[in-house]
Tab-separated table of C-alpha atoms in Angstrom:
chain	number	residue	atom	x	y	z
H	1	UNK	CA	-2.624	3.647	-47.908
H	2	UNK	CA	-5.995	3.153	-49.393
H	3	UNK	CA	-6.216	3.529	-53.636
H	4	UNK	CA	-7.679	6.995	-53.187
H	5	UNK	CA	-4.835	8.134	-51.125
H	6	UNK	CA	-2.678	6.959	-53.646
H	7	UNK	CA	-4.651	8.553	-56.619
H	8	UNK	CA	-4.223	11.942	-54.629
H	9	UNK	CA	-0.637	11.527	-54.301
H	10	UNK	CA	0.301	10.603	-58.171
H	11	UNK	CA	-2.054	13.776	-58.683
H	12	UNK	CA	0.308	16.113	-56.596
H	13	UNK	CA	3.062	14.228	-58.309
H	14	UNK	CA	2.449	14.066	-61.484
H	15	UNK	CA	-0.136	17.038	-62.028
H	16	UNK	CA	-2.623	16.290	-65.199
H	17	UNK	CA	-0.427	13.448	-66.567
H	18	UNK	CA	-2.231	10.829	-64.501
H	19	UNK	CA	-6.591	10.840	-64.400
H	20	UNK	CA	-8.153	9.856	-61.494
H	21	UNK	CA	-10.555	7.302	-62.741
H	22	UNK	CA	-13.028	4.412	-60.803
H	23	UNK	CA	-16.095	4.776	-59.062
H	24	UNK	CA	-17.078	4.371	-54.925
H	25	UNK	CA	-18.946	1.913	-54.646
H	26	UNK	CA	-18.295	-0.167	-57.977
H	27	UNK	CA	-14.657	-0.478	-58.381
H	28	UNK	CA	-11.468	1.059	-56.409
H	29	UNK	CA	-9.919	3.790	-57.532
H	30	UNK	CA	-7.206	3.269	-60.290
H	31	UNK	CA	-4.823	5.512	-62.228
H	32	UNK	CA	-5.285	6.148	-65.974
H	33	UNK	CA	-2.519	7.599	-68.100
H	34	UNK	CA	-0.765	8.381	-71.591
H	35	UNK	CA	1.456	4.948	-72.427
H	36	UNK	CA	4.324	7.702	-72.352
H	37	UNK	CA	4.042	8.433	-68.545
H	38	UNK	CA	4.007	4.490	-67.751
H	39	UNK	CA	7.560	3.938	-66.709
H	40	UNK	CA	7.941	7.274	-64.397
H	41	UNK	CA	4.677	6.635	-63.052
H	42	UNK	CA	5.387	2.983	-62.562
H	43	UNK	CA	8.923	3.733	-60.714
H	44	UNK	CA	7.883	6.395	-58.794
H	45	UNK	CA	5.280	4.182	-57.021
H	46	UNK	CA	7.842	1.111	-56.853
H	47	UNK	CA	10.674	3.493	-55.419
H	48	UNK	CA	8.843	5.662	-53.264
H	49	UNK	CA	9.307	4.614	-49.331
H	50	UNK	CA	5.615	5.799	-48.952
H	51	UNK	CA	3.897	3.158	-51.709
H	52	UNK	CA	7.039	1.031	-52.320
H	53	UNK	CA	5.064	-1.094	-54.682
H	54	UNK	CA	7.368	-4.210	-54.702
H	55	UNK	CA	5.594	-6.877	-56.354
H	56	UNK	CA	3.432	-6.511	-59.710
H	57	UNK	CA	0.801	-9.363	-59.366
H	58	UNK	CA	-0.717	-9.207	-62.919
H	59	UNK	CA	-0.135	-7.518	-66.422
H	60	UNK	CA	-2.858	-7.491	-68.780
H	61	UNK	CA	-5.213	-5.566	-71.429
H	62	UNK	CA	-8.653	-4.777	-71.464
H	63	UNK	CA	-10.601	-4.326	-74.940
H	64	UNK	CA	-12.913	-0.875	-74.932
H	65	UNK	CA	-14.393	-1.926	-78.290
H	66	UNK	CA	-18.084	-1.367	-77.234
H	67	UNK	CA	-17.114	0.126	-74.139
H	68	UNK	CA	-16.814	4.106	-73.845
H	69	UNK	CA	-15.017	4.915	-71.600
H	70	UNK	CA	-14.713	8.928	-70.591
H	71	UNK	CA	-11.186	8.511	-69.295
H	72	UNK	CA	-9.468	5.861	-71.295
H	73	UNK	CA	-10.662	7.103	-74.638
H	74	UNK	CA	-8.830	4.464	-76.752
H	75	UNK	CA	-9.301	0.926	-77.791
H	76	UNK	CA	-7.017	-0.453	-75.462
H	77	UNK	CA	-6.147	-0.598	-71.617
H	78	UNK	CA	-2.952	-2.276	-70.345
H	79	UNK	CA	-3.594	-2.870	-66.503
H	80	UNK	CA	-1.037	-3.282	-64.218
H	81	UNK	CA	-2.105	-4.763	-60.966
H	82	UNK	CA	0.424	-3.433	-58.240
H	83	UNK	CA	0.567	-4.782	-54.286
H	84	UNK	CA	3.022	-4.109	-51.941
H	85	UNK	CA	4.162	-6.779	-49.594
H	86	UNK	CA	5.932	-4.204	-47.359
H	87	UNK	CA	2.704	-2.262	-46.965
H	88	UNK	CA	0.147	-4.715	-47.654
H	89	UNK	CA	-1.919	-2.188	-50.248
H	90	UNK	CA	-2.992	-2.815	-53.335
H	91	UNK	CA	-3.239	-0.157	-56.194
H	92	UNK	CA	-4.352	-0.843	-59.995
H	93	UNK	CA	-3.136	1.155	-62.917
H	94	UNK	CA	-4.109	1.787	-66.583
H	95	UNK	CA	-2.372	2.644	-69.817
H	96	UNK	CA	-3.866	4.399	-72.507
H	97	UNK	CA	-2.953	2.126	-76.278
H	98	UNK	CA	-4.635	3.355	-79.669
H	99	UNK	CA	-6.021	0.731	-81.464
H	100	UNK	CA	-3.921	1.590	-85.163
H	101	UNK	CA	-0.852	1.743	-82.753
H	102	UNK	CA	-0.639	-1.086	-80.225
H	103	UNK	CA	2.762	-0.341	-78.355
H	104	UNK	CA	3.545	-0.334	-74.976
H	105	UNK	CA	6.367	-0.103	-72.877
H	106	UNK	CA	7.446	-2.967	-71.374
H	107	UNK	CA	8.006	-2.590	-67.293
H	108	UNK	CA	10.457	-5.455	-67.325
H	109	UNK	CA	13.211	-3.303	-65.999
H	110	UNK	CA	11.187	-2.744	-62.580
H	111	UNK	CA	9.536	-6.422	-62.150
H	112	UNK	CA	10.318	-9.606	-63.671
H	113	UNK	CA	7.387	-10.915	-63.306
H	114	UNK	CA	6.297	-9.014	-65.959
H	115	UNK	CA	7.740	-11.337	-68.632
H	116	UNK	CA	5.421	-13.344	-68.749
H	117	UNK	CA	2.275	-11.179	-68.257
H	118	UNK	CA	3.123	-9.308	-71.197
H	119	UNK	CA	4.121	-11.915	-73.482
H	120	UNK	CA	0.159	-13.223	-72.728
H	121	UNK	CA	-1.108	-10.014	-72.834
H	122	UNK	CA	0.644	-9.807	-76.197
H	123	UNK	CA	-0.761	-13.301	-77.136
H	124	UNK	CA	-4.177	-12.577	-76.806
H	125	UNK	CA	-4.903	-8.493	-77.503
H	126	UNK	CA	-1.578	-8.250	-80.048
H	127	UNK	CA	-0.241	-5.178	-78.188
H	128	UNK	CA	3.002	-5.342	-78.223
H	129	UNK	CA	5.647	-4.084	-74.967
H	130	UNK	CA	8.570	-2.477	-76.351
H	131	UNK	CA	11.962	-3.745	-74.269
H	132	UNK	CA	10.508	-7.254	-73.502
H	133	UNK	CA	13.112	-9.017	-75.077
H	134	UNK	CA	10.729	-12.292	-75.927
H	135	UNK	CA	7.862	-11.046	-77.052
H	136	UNK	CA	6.807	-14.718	-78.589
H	137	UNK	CA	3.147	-15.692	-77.858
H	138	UNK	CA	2.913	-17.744	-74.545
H	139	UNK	CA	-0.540	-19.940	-74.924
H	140	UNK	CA	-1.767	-20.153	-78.722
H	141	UNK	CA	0.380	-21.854	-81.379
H	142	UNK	CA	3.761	-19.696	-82.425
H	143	UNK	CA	1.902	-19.450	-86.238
H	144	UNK	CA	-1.939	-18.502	-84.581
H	145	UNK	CA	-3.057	-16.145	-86.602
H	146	UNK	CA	-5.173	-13.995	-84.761
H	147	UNK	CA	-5.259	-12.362	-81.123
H	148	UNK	CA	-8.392	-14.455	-79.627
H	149	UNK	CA	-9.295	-12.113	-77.009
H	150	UNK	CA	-10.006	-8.743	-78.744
H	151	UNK	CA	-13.546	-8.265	-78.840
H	152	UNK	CA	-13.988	-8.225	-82.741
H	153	UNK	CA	-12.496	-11.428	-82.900
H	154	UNK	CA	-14.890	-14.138	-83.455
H	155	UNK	CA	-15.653	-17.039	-80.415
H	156	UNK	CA	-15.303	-19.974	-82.580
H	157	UNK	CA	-11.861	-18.567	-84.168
H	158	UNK	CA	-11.624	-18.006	-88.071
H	159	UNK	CA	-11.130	-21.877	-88.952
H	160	UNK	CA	-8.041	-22.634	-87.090
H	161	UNK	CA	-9.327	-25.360	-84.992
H	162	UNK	CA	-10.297	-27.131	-88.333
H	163	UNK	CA	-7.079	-27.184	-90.224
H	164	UNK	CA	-5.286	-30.239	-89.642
H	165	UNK	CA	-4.818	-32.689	-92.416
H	166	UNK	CA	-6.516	-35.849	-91.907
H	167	UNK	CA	-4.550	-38.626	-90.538
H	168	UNK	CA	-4.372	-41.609	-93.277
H	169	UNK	CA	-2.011	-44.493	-93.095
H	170	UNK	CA	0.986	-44.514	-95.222
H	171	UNK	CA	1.784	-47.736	-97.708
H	172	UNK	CA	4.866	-49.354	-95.813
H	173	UNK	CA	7.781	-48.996	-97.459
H	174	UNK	CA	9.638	-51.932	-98.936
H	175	UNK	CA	11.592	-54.019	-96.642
H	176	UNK	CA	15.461	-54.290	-97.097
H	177	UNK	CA	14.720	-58.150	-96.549
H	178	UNK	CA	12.544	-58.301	-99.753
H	179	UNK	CA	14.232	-56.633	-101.861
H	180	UNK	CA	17.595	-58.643	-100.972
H	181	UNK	CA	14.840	-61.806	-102.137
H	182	UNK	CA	14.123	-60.562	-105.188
H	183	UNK	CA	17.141	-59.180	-106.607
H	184	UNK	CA	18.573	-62.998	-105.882
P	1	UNK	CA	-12.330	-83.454	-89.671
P	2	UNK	CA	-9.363	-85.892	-90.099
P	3	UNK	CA	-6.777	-84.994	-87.332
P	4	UNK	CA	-9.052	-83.825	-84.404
P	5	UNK	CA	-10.700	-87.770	-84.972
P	6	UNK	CA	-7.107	-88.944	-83.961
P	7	UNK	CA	-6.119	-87.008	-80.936
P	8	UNK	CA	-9.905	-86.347	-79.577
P	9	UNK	CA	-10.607	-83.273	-77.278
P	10	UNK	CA	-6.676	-82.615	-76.800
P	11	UNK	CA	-6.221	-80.783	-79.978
P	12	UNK	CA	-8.275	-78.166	-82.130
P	13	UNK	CA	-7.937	-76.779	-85.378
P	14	UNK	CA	-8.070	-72.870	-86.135
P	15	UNK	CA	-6.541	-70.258	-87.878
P	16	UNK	CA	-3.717	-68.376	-87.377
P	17	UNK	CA	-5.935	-64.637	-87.617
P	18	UNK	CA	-8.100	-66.525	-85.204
P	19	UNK	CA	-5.605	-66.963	-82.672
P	20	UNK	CA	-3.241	-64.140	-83.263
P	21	UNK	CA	-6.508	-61.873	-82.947
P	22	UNK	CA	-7.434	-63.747	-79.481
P	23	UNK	CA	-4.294	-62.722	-78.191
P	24	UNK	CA	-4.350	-59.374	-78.956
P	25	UNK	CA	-7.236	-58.560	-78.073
P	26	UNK	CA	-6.686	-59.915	-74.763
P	27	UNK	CA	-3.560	-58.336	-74.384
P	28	UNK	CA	-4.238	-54.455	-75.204
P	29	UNK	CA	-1.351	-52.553	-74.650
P	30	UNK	CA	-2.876	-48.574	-73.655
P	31	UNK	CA	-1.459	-45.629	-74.359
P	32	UNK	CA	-2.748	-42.833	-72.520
P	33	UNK	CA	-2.779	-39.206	-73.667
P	34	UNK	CA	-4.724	-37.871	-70.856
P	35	UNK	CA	-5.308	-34.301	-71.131
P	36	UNK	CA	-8.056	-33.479	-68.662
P	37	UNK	CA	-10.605	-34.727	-66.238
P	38	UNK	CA	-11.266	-37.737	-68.064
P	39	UNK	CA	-7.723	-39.101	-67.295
P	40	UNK	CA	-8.899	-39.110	-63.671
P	41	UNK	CA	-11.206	-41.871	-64.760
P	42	UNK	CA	-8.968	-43.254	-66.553
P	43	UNK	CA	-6.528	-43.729	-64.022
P	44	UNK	CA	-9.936	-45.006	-61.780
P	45	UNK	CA	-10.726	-47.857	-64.535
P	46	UNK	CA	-6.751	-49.032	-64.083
P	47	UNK	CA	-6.246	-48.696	-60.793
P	48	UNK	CA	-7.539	-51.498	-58.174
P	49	UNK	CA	-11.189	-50.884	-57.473
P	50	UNK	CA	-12.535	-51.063	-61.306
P	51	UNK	CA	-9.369	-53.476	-62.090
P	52	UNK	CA	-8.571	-52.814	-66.118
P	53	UNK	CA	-6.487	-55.963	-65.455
P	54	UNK	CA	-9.345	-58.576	-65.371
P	55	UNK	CA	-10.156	-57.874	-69.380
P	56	UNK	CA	-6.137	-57.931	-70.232
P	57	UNK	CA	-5.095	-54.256	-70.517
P	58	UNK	CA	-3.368	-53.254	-67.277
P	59	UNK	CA	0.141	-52.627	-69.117
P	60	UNK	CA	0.012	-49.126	-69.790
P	61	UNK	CA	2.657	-47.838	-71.674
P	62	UNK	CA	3.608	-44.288	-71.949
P	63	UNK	CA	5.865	-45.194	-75.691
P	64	UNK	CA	3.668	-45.174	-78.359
P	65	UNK	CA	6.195	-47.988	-79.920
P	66	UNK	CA	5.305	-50.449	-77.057
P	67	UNK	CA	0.818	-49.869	-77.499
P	68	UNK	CA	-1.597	-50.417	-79.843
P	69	UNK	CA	-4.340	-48.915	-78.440
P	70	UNK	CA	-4.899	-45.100	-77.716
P	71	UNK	CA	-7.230	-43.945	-74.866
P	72	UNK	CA	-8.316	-40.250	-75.802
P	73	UNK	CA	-9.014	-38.823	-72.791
P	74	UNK	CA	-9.594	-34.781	-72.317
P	75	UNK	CA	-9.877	-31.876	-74.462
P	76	UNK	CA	-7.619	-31.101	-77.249
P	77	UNK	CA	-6.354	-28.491	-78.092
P	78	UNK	CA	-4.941	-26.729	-81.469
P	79	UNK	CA	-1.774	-26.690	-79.901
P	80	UNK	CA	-1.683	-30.223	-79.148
P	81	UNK	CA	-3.414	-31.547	-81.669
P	82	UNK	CA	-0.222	-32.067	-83.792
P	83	UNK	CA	1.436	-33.820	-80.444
P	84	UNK	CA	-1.799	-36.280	-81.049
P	85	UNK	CA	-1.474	-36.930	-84.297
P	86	UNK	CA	2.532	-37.529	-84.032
P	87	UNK	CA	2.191	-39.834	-81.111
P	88	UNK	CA	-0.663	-41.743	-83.025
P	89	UNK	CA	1.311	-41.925	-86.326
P	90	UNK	CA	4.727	-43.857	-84.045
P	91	UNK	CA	1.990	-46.478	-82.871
P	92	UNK	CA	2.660	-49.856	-84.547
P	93	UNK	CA	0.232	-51.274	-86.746
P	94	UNK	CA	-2.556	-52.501	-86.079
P	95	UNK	CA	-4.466	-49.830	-83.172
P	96	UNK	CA	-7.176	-48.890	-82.478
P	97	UNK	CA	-8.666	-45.636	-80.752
P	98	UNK	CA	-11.012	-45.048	-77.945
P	99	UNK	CA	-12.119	-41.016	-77.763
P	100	UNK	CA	-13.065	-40.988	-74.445
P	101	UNK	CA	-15.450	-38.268	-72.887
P	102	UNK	CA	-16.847	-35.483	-74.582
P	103	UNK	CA	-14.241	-33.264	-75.255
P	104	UNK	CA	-12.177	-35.566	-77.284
P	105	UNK	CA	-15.121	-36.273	-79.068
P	106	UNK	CA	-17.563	-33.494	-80.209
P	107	UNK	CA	-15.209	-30.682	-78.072
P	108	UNK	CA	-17.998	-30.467	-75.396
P	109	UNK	CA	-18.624	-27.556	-73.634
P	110	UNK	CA	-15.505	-25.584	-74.973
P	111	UNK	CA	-17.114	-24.641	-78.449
P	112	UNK	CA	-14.320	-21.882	-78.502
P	113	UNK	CA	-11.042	-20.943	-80.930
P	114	UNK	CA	-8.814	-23.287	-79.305
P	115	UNK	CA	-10.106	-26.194	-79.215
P	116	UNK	CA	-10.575	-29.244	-82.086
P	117	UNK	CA	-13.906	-30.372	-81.712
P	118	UNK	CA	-13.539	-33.868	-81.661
P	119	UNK	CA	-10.263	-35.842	-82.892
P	120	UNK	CA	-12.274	-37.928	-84.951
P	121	UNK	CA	-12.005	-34.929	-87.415
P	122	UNK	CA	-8.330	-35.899	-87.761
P	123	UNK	CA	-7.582	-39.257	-86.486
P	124	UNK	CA	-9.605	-42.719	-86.801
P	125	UNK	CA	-12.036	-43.502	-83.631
P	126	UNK	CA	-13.038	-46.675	-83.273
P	127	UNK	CA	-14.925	-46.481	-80.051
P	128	UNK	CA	-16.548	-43.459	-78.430
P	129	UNK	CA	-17.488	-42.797	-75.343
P	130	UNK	CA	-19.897	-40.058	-74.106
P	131	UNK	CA	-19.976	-38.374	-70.597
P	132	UNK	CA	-18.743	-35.330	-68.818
P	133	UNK	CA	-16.259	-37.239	-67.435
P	134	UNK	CA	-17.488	-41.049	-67.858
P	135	UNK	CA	-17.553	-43.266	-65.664
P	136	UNK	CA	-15.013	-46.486	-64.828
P	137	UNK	CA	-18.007	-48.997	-66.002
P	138	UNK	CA	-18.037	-46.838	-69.486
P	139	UNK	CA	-14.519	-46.909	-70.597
P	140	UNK	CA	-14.241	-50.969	-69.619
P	141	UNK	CA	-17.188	-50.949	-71.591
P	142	UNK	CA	-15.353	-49.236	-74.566
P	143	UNK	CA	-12.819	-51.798	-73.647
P	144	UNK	CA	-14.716	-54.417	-74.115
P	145	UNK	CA	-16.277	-53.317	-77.316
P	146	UNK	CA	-12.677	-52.577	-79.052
P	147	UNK	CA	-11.993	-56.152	-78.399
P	148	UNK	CA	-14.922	-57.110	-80.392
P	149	UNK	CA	-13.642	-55.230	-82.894
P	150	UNK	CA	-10.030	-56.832	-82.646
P	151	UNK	CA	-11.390	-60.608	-82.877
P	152	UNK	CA	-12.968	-59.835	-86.035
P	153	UNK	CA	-15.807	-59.448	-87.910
P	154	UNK	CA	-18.788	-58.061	-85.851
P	155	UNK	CA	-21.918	-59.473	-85.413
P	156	UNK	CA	-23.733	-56.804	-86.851
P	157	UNK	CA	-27.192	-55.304	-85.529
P	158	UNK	CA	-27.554	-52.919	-88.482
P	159	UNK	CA	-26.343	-54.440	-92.431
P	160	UNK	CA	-24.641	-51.133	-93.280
P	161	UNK	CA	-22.596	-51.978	-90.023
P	162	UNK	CA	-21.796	-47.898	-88.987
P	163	UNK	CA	-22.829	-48.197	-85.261
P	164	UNK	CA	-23.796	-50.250	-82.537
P	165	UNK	CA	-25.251	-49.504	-79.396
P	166	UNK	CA	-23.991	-50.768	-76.324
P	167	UNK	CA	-25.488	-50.940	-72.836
P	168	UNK	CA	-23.698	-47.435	-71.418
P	169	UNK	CA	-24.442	-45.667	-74.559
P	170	UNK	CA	-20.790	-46.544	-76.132
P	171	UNK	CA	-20.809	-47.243	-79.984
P	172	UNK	CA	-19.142	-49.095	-81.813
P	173	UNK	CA	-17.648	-48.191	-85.454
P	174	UNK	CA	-16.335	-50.964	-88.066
P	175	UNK	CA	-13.065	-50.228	-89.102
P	176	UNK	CA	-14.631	-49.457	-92.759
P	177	UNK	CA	-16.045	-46.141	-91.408
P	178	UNK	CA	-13.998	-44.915	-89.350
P	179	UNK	CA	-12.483	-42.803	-91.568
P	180	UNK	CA	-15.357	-40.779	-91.535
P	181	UNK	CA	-17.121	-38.760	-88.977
P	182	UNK	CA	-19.884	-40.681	-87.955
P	183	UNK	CA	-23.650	-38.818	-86.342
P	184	UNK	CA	-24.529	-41.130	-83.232
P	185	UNK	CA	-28.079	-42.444	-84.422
């Protein structure tokens, strides 16, 4: 099925809880919905015989800071990129996430492979997937302490990359052998 | 001089720095840390066509314990830059450091959040090398200029002895200023 097929049947599905969003000619068309909706949404198009979207090739955000955007409306976008092996069709969806509340739920239940997408995700845009069970920041040092890839973040990082301690030699300690010397 | 007068050109008299230094600088023990691109080289200047052998330093080791001098090769990270520093701080005394290419030592083209712009913010560089990645002839250049540096004083070019230009562009730091970050001139 091609992505606007798809759109039209999560539409008759779903009714207003999914927006029809992308533009011919610029991108394919994608889904946009309420983080609430994620997980029916999501199974329906794994389970359905129709779209049976087996295999979820990437999990990530997308930063609207400077970007307004008519049908995501918030800060954030998490973007699962769906294909289907069985079908060989690809279909993208997006997840509305306000920027004072960055939740979403995790869709490790349905594929595995999201483990690791939204531990990254979560590493770089600091939303956070409810259910993942390791939600522990894949790339950046465990004590980082920003999220690098939100737009209002600054390129060269707020001083992290300068704050080791400089490496200087230590005295050796005394050896057992000298000691032993002296005290005889 | 009295004893050399006895046993003519079979004998000669020298210190013991003098000949403990001409042994170790002919036998350099590397320890690669290879991170990136510049390991490629690396593994280039080792292998048979450039021939690290011929100037003493074939015997890589991959134990800090068993080298005493560390090849910086690739971009590091903030991540790893404690690895660095840990592997650096089990080398036996005395070592010496080569940052090799321009990521290990200015950060190069990744001026970004993640990456330490040049180790010699952190560690003590003795040689550097520059290039994007060098090539073989630069690094046995380095080579040859850290072993300079291991059998002793330099022949300095400049009396405040910070750097010396070589033919590829490496320089040269005395052990006195390593400690700090030094501008090429």
């Amino acid at each position: 099925m091609t992505p606007e097929e798809i759109v039209q049947k999560l539409v008759a599905r779903f009714g207003d809880k999914v927006s029809p969003s992308g533009s011919p000619g610029i991108s394919r068309s994608f889904a946009v919905m309420d983080r609430d909706h994620v997980l029916p949404v999501l199974s329906y198009l794994k389970d359905d015989p129709e779209l049976s979207f087996d295999f979820l090739a990437d999990v990530t955000v997308v930063d609207y800071l400077r970007l307004e955007d008519p049908v995501v409306r918030e800060r954030f976008a998490v973007v699962y990129q769906l294909l289907s092996l069985k079908h060989n069709h690809r279909f993208e969806v997006k997840a509305r996430v306000p920027e004072e509340d960055p939740r979403a739920p995790s869709v490790l239940e349905l594929w595995k492979s999201a483990l690791w997408g939204e531990r990254e995700a979560f590493d770089m845009y600091g939303v956070e997937f409810e259910g993942n069970p390791d939600m522990r920041r894949l790339l950046m040092p465990e004590d980082y302490p920003g999220f690098p890839l939100r737009k209002d973040y600054p390129l060269h990082g707020r001083g992290e990359r300068d704050a080791f301690p400089q490496y200087r030699p230590q005295p050796d300690a005394p050896r057992a052998a000298d000691t032993q010397a002296s005290q005889a | 001089m009295g004893i050399e007068k006895i046993f003519g050109d079979s004998l000669i008299t020298t210190s013991v720095n003098a000949v403990v230094n001409w042994a170790r600088k002919n036998a350099l023990w590397p320890m690669p840390f290879g991170t990136a691109c510049c390991a490629i080289e690396m593994m280039a200047t080792l292998s048979g066509r450039y021939d690290l052998s011929r100037f003493g330093a074939e015997v890589i080791r991959f134990s800090p314990r068993q080298s005493d001098l560390m090849i910086v090769s690739g971009r590091i990270s903030i991540k790893m830059m404690p690895v660095l520093i840990k592997i650096y701080e089990q080398m036996p005394e005395p070592k010496w450091v080569i940052s090799m290419g321009a990521c290990a030592s200015s950060g190069g083209v990744f001026d970004t959040y993640t990456l330490v712009q040049g180790v010699d913010q952190f560690l003590p560089v003795h040689v550097y090398i520059p290039g994007c990645p060098p090539r073989p002839e630069s690094l046995i250049d380095a080579l040859l200029k850290v072993q300079e540096i291991v059998a002793g004083p330099l022949k300095q070019a400049d009396p405040e002895g910070t750097l010396l230009s070589t033919r590829s562009g490496a320089m040269a730091l005395t052990p006195a200023s390593c400690a700090t970050k030094a501008t090429p001139a």
